[in-house]
Amino acid sequence: MRSRGSCPGRGSELRVSIAGGGIGGLTAAVALARKGVEVTVFEQGAGPSRAGASLDLGPNAIRLLDALGLGSAREVGVRPDAIELLRWDDGSTLLRAPHGAPAEKHFGAPLLDFYRPDLHEVLLRALPQDAVRFGARVHAVEQDGAQAEIVLADGTRVPSDAVVAADGIRSPLRQQLVGADEPVFSGTVVYRGLAEKAAVEELHPDRVNRYWLGPNRHAVAYWIASGELLAVNAAIRDADWARESWTDEAPPEEVLPAFEGWHEPLLERFRRCRLFLRGAVFVRHPLEHWSFGRVTLLGDAAHAMEPFQAQGAAQAIEDAFVLGECLHGVPSAEVPEALTRYEQIRMQRAEEMQGSSRAAADTLYLPDGPLQRERDERYRTLLDTHPWGHRQPLWEHDVRAALG
């Protein structure tokens, strides 16, 4: 039984329903509850799940978690001491950017790497116990000028002043609001593996995040779960398999043939993972609007993106923080205007991240040749202008500046 969170949560005049209990939906719930909003999350899963893999959150997201009083995330996240970009075949270093305490001082928050279920638990513990309803699938939303009403799959109707669709890339609420626009397969399949510390500590003894870059492939290894698990992830861009799932299991033997001839220490990391979770990467085209009266979109439901800037979860957290600020102190009659303000603050930033994430893949996956050599040369001099590495501008952005 998780302990009761410290959010005020109940007793506010404003009631908000959130469809989806992922990172974006739960962070939005915390942000709203911190403002005294009566918030309920409807999650179709039967209960908190320990299934999942890894993610990293840049300082742009960690600053916001800190501001929401979620500093306990640091207890389960791992702060890397450095980031290394390596050549695919021999592991030679293309770029080594220091991190650790100096980077945290520069950005005002660290880069942290997480086991996804650990971060979910931090968010759940920050909420009142009755704020999340599991086993509740949101089927539709209806609204008039006075209120919105979510309709659950069992027919239950829940009136609200605002509804937030944080129900993922195949959001049924998005489909209802903007019409059938199927997610688009990006051509990339991602494998997310985990290895126990005892199995890989001699292979990866330090807290350095390592990225291997090669033709139509890349891989990454970094510590998560307070340093007890090594995340070993691989992405294959020219895949012909396309099923959207983050729970399909695959053995190392499925991953290894795609990386034949790659750096042997990377391949050994693959072998020491018991299994991988396999998922095709789908994206969404940008929308003209996220907000429709008293209903708005958040996270992947609004702006699903490729994972090559590690900004998917971070952008959902930025959405959640801004949403909380925009609805703070707003009377029910002014909710549509507040949701429009949230959209106006967030859409351009999210669309830029969608574009830069897509462009990052082109840079990472260059085949050996002139363009690859030009890229590697840029990496060799990058620290002269970006001492914390290639994602420094993304991490320096603080969404709070746009709130005025």
PDB file of C-alpha atoms in Angstrom, residues 48 50 109 128 163 203 286 289 304 324 340 361 367 376 387 395 404:
ATOM      1  CA  PRO A  48       0.566  -0.014 -10.999  1.00  0.00           C
ATOM      2  CA  ARG A  50       6.408  -2.975 -12.785  1.00  0.00           C
ATOM      3  CA  ALA A 109      19.317  20.276 -12.295  1.00  0.00           C
ATOM      4  CA  PRO A 128      -3.784  11.210  -2.757  1.00  0.00           C
ATOM      5  CA  VAL A 163     -10.636  16.831 -19.422  1.00  0.00           C
ATOM      6  CA  LEU A 203      31.893  -4.431 -18.538  1.00  0.00           C
ATOM      7  CA  PRO A 286       1.628  18.097 -35.747  1.00  0.00           C
ATOM      8  CA  HIS A 289      -4.897  22.674 -32.218  1.00  0.00           C
ATOM      9  CA  ALA A 304       4.414  11.624 -30.234  1.00  0.00           C
ATOM     10  CA  GLY A 324      -0.999  23.209 -14.008  1.00  0.00           C
ATOM     11  CA  THR A 340      -6.039  27.699 -25.267  1.00  0.00           C
ATOM     12  CA  ALA A 361      18.209  10.146 -36.354  1.00  0.00           C
ATOM     13  CA  PRO A 367      26.699   5.383 -43.275  1.00  0.00           C
ATOM     14  CA  ASP A 376      32.609  13.142 -36.513  1.00  0.00           C
ATOM     15  CA  PRO A 387      30.743  21.952 -23.159  1.00  0.00           C
ATOM     16  CA  TRP A 395      18.346  21.195 -21.679  1.00  0.00           C
ATOM     17  CA  GLY A 404       5.361  35.229 -17.802  1.00  0.00           C
TER      18      GLY A 404
END
